[in-house]
Coordinates of C-alpha atoms and ligand atoms in Angstrom, one line a residue:
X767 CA -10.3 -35.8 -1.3
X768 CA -10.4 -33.0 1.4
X769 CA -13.9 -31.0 1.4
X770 CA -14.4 -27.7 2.7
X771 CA -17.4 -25.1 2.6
X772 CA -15.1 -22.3 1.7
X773 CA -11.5 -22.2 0.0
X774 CA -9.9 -19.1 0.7
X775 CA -7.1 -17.9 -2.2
X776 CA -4.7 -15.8 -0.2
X777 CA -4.2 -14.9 3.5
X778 CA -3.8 -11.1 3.0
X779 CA -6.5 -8.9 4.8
X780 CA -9.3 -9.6 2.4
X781 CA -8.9 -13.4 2.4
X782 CA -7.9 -13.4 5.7
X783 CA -11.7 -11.3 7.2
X784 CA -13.7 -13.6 5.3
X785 CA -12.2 -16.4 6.8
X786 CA -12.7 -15.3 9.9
X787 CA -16.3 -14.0 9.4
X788 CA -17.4 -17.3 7.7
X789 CA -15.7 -19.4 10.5
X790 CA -17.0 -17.2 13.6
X791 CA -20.7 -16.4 12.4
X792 CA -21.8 -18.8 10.4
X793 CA -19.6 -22.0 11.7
X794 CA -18.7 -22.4 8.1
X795 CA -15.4 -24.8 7.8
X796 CA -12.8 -22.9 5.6
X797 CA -9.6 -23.8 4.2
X798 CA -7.4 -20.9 3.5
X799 CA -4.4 -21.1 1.4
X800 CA -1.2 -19.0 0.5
X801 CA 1.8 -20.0 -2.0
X802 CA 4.3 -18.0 0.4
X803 CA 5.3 -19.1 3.4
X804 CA 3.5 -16.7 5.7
X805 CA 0.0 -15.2 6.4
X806 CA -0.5 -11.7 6.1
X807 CA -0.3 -11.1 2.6
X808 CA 1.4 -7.6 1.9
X809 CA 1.0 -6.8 5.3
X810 CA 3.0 -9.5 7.1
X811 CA 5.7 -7.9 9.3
X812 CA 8.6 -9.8 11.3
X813 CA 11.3 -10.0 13.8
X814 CA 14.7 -8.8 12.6
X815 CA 17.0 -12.0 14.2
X816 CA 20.0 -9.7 14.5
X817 CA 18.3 -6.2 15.4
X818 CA 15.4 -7.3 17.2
X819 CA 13.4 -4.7 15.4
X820 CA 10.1 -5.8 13.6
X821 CA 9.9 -4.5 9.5
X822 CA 7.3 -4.7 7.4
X823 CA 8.7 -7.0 4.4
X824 CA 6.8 -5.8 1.4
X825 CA 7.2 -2.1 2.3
X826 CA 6.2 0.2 5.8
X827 CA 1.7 0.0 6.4
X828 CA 0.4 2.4 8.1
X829 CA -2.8 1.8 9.5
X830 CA -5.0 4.7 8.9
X831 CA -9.2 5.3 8.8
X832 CA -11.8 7.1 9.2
X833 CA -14.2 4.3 8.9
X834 CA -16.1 3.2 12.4
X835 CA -16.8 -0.2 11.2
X836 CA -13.2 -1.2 10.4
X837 CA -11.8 0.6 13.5
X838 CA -14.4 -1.6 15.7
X839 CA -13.5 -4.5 13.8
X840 CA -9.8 -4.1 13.9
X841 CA -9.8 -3.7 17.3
X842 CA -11.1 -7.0 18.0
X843 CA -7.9 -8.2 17.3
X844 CA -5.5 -5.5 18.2
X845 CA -4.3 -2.6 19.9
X846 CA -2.7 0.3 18.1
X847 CA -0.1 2.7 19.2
X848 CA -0.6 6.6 18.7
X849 CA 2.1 6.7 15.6
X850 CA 1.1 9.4 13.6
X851 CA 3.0 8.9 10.2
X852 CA 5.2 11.6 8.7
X853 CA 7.0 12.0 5.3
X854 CA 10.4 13.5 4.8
X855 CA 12.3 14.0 1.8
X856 CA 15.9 14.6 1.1
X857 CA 16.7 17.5 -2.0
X858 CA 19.9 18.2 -2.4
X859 CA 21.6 17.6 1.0
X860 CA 18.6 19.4 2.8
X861 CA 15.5 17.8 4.3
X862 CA 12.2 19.0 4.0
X863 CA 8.2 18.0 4.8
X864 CA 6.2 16.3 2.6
X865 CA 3.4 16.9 1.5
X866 CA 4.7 20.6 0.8
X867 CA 3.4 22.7 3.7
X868 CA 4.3 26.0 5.3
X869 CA 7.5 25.0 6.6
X870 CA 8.8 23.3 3.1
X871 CA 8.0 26.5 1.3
X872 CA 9.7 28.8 3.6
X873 CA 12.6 26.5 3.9
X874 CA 12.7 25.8 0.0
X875 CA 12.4 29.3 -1.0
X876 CA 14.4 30.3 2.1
X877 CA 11.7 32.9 3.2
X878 CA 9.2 33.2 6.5
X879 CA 5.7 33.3 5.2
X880 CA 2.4 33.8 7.1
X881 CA -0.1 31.2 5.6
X882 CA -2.2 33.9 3.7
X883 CA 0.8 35.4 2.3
X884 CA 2.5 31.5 1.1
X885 CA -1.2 30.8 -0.7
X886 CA -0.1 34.2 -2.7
X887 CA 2.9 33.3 -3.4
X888 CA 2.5 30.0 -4.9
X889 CA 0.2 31.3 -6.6
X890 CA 2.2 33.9 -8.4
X891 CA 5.2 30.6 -9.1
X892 CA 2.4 28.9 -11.0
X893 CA 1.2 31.4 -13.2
X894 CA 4.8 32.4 -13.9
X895 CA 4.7 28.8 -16.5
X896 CA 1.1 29.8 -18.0
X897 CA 0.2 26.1 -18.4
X898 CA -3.8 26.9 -19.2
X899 CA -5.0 23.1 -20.6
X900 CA -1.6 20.7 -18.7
X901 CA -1.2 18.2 -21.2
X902 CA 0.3 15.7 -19.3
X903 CA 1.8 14.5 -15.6
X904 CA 4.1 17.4 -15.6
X905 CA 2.4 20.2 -16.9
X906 CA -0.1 18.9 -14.4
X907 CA 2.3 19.2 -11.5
X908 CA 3.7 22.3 -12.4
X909 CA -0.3 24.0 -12.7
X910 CA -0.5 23.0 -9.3
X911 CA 3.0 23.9 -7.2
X912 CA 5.1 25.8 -9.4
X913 CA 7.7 24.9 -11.6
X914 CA 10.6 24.9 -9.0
X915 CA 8.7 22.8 -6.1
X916 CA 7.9 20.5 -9.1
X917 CA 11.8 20.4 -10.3
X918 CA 12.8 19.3 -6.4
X919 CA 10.0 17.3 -5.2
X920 CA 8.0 15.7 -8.0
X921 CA 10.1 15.3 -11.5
X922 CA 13.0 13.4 -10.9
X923 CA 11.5 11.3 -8.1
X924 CA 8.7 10.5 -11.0
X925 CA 10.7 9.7 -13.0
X926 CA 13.1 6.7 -10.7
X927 CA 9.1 5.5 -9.4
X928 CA 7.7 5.2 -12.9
X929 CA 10.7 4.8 -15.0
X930 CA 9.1 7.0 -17.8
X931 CA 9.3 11.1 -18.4
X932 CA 6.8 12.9 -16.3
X933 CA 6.0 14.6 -19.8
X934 CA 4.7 11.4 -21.2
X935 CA 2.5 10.4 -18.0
X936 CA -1.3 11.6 -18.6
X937 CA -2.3 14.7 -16.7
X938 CA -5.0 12.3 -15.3
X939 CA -2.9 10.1 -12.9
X940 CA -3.0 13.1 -10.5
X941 CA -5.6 14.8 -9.7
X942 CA -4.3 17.2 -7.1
X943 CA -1.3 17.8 -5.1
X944 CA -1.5 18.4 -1.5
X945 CA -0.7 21.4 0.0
X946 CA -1.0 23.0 3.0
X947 CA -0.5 26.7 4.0
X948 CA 0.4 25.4 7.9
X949 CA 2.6 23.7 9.8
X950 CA 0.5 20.4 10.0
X951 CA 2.8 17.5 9.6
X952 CA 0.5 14.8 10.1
X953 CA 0.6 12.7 6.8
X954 CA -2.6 11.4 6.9
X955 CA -6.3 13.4 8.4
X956 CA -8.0 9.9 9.1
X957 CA -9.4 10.0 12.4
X958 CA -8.0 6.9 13.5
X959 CA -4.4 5.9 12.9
X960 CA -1.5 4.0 14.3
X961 CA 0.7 0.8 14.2
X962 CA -0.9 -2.8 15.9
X963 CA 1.1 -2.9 19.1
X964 CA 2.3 -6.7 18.7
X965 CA 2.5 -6.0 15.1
X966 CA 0.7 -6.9 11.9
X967 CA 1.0 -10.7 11.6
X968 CA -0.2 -10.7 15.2
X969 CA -3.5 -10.1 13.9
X970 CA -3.7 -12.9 11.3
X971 CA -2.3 -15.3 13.9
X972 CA -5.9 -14.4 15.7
X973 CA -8.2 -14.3 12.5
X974 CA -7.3 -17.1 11.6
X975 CA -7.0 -18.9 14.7
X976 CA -10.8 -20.4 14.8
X977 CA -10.8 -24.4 15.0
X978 CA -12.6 -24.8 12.0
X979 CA -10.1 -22.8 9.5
X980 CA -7.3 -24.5 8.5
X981 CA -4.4 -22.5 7.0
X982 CA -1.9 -24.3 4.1
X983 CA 1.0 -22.2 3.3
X984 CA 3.9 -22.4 0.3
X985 CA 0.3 -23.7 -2.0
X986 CA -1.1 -22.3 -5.2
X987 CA -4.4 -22.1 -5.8
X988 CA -3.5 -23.5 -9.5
X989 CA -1.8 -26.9 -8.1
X990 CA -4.1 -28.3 -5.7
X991 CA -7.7 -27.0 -6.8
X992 CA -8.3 -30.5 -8.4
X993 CA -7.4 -31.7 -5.4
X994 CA -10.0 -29.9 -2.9
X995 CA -13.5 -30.4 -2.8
X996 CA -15.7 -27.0 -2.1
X997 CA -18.8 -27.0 -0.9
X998 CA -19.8 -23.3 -1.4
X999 CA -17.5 -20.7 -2.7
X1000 CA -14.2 -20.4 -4.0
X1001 CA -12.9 -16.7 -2.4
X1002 CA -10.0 -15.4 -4.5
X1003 CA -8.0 -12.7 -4.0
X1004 CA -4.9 -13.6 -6.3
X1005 CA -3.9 -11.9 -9.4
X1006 CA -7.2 -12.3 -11.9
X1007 CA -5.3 -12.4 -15.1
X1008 CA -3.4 -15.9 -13.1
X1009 CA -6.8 -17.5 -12.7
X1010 CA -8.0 -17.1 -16.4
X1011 CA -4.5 -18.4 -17.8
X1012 CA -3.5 -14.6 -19.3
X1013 CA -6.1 -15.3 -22.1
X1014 CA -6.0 -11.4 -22.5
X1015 CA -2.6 -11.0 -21.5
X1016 CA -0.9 -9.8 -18.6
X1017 CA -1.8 -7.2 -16.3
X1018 CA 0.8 -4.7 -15.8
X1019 CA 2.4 -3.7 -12.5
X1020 CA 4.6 -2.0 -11.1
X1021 CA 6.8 -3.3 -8.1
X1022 CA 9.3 -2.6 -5.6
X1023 CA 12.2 -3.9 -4.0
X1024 CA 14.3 -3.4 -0.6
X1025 CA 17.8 -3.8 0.6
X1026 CA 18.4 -4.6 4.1
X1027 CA 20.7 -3.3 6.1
X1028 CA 22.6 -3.0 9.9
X1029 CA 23.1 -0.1 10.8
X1030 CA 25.6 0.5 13.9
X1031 CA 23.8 3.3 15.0
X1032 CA 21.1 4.1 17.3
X1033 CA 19.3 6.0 15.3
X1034 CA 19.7 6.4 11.3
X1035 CA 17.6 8.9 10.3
X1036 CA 15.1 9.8 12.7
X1037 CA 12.2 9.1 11.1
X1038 CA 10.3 6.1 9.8
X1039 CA 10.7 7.1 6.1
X1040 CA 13.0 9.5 4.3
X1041 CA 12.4 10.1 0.5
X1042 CA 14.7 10.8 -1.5
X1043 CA 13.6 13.1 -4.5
X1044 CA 16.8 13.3 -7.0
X1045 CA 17.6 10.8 -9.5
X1046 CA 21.7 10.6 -8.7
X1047 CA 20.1 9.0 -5.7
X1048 CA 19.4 5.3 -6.9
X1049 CA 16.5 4.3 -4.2
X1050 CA 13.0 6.3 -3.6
X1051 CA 13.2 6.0 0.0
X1052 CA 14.8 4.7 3.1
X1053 CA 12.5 2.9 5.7
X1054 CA 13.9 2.7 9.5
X1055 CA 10.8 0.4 11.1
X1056 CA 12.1 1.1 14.4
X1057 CA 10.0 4.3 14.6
X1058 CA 6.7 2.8 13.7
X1059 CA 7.3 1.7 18.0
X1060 CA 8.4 4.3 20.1
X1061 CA 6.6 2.8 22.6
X1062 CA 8.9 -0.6 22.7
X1063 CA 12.4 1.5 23.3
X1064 CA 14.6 -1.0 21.3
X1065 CA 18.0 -1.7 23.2
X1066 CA 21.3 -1.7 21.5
X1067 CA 23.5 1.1 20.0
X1068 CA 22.3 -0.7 15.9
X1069 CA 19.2 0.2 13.4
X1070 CA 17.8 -2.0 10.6
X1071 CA 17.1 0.1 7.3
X1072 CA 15.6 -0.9 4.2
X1073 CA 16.7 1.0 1.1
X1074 CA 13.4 0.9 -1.4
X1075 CA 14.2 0.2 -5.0
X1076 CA 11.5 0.9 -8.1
X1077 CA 11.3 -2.0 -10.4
X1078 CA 10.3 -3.7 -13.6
X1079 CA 7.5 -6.4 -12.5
X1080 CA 8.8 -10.0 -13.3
X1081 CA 5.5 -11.5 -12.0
X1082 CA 7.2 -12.4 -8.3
X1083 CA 5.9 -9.7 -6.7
X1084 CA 3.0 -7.0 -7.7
X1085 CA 2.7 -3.8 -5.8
X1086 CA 1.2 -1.1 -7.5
X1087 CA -1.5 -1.5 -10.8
X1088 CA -0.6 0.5 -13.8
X1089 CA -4.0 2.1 -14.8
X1090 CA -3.2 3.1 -18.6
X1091 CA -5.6 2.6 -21.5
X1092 CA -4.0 -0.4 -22.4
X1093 CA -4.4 -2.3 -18.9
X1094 CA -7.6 -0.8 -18.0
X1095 CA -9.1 -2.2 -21.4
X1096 CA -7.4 -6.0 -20.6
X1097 CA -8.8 -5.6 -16.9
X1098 CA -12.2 -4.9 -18.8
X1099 CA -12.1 -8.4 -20.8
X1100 CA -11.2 -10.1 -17.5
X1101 CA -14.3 -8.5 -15.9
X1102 CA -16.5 -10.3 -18.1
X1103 CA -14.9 -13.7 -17.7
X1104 CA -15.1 -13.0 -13.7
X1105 CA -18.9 -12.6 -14.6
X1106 CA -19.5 -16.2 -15.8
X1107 CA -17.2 -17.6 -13.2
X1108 CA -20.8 -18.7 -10.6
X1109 CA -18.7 -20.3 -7.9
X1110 CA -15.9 -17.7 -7.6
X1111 CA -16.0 -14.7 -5.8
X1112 CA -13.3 -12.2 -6.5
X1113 CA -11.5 -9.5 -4.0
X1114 CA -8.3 -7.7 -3.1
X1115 CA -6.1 -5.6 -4.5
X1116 CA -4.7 -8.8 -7.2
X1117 CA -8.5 -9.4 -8.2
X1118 CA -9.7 -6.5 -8.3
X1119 CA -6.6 -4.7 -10.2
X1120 CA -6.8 -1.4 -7.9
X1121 CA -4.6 0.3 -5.2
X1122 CA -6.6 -0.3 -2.4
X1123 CA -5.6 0.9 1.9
X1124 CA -6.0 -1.6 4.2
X1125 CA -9.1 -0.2 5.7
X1126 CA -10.5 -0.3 1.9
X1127 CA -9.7 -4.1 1.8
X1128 CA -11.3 -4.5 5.4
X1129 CA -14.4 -2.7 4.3
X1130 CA -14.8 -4.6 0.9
X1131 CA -14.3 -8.2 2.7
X1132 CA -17.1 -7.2 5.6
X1133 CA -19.5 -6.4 2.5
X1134 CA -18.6 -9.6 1.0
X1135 CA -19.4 -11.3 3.7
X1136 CA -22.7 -9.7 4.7
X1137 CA -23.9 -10.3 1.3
X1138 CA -22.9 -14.3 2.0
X1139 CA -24.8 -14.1 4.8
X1140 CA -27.7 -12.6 3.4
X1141 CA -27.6 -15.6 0.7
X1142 CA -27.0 -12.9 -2.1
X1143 CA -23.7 -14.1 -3.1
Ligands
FAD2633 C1 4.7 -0.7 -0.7 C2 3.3 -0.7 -0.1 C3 3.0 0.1 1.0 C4 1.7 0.1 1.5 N1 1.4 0.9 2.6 C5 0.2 0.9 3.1 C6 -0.1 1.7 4.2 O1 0.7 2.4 4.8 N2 -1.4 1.8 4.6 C7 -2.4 1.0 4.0 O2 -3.6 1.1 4.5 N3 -2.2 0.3 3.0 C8 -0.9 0.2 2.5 N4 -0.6 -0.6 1.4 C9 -1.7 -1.4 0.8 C10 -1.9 -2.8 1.5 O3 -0.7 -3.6 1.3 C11 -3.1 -3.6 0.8 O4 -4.2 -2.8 1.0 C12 -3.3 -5.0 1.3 O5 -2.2 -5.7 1.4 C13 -4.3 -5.7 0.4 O6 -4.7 -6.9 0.9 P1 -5.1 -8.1 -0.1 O7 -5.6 -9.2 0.8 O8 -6.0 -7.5 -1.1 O9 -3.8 -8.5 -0.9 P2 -2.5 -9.2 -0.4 O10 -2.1 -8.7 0.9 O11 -1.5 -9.1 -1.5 O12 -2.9 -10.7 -0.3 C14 -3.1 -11.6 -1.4 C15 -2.4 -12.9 -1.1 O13 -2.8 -13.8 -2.2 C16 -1.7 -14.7 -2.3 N5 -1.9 -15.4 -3.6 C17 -1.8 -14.9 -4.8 N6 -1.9 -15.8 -5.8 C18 -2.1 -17.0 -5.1 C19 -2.2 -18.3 -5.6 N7 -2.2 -18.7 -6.9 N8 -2.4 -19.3 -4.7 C20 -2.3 -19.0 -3.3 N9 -2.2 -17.7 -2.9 C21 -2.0 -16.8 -3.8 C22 -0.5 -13.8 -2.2 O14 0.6 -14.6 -1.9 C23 -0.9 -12.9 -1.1 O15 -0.4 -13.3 0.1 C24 0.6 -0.6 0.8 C25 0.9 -1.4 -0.3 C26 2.2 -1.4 -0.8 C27 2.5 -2.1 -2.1

């Protein structure tokens, strides 16, 4: 029987930094585990045979903080470009910015406001519905942009993500919209920002490149753990409701899809990703990774897209938590089992049941790890 201080369930980035940490700083030998056949997790990207062009299989990252720790730390094992991510989205033949700023409500309402006199004037489309108390998503929406921004931008689009009526969504799920009474395209204000200049698997290849990790791919954690002898800890960043055997049931998620596709054209669409808001339009969005590198110039007259599809989860593939009553109560029961489990210690976004950035998972795996050190876990 193999024997190992640490076993590592997942290579994503919150398996993948403890790993690293464990092996560099404390010399600890650690044997990580994936059932797919790459590292990376979520954030694996590769080299489009055909195109040449690196994607990012499970959906276009973004790297963005505002966290000095994770930036420092990052940047031990890679270099970013200066991408600066921004969102389109297509409305009836016409493309506009997203989140709504200056320019989409001048264009939308085909006017040419001064900021001061836009703030006005959405306000005046929103009390024109007189939600006081919105009762649910869209009620919500429409207190916050008017009901026409709502009608182009936010219902219909909703409704293809979620695959349920905006008007049976709690009010809860959003909080605020965004918007911004300037020209500011920038999607995200995080200080830092960017794509890793030799791409995202790059920088597992290096965290877990340390002698004393080894790395087993296409092996789950529910086959082999007889098989494995750990000295320490167990670190587990798969799905929680998995590990318990769905005593409470199954966590509910909602998931995504892509299409591939050559395109024999230099350039698609112009941007990295277009959004596409109206129902008759069967995908959310269209992804053309060649933008996330401007700085690489790709040769050749063709462009790799990837249509993005909204789907029912079968369990293949989890992407984004559904945080109703009913799963927030079964992640609850979990919790308490995750309590009594001594020689496990849980993480991620599968573990954890929450949307989390990549500089959230970063930050959550270096706290892990400093409490390791410090013997409290
Ligand atoms: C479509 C999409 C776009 C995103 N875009 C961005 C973005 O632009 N910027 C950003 O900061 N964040 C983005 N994120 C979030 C980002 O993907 C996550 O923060 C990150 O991947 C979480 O890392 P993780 O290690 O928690 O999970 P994961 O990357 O999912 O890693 C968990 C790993 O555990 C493995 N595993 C599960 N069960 C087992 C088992 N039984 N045995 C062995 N292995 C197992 C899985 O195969 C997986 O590889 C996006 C997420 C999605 C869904």
């Amino acid at each position: 029987m193999k024997s190992y201080d640490y076993l590592v369930v997942g290579a994503g980035f919150f398996g993948a930094v403890i790993a690293e940490r464990l092996a560099n700083e404390l010399g600890q030998r650690v044997l990580v585990i994936d059932k797919r056949d790459h590292i990376g997790g979520n954030c694996y990207s590769v080299v489009d045979k055909k195109t040449g062009i690196e994607f990012h299989k499970y959906g276009t990252h973004i790297f963005h903080t505002s966290d000095r720790k994770v930036w420092d730390y990052i940047n031990g094992f890679t270099e970013f470009n200066g991408y600066r991510h921004q969102v389109l989205t297509t409305y009836r033949n016409k493309t506009y910015q997203l989140p709504i700023n200056l320019e989409t409500i001048n264009a939308f309402y085909d006017i040419n406001l001064k900021p001061y006199e836009a703030e006005k004037f959405l306000k005046a489309e929103i009390a024109k519905s007189k939600i006081k108390n919105p009762k649910n998503l869209e009620e919500k929406a429409i207190s916050l942009v008017g009901r026409r921004l709502y009608e182009a931008f936010i219902k219909e689009y909703t409704i293809k993500q979620w695959k349920r009526d905006p008007k049976k969504i709690p009010a809860g799920i959003i909080a605020r919209l965004p918007v911004r009474y300037n020209y500011n395209e920038s999607y995200y204000r995080d200080i830092w920002q960017g794509i890793p200049l030799r791409g995202y698997s790059r920088i597992f290849e290096r965290m877990l490149n340390p002698e004393n990790i080894n790395v087993e791919l296409n092996t789950d954690y529910f086959q082999i753990k007889d098989l494995i002898k750990v000295k320490k800890k167990v670190i587990y960043s798969g799905p929680v409701d998995r590990f318990f055997d769905y005593t409470f049931g199954k966590l509910e998620w909602r998931t995504v899809s892509f299409q591939k596709e050559i395109i024999n054209v230099k350039d698609f669409q112009g941007t990295s990703v277009m959004n596409y808001s109206e129902l008759k339009v069967p995908y959310t969005r269209i992804h053309e990774p060649k933008h996330l590198h401007e700085e690489r110039n790709y040769a050749g007259n063709k462009s790799l897209i990837l249509r993005e599809f909204s789907c029912e989860d079968h369990g293949e593939d989890p992407y984004y938590p559904i945080p109703d009553k009913r799963n927030k109560n079964t992640y609850k029961c979990y919790k308490n089992l995750m309590k009594k489990e001594k020689k496990v210690i849980w993480g991620g976004r599968l573990a954890d049941y929450e949307y989390y950035n990549m500089d959230q998972v970063i930050s959550n795996a270096l706290s892990v790890f400093e409490k390791i050190q410090r013997n409290q876990l």
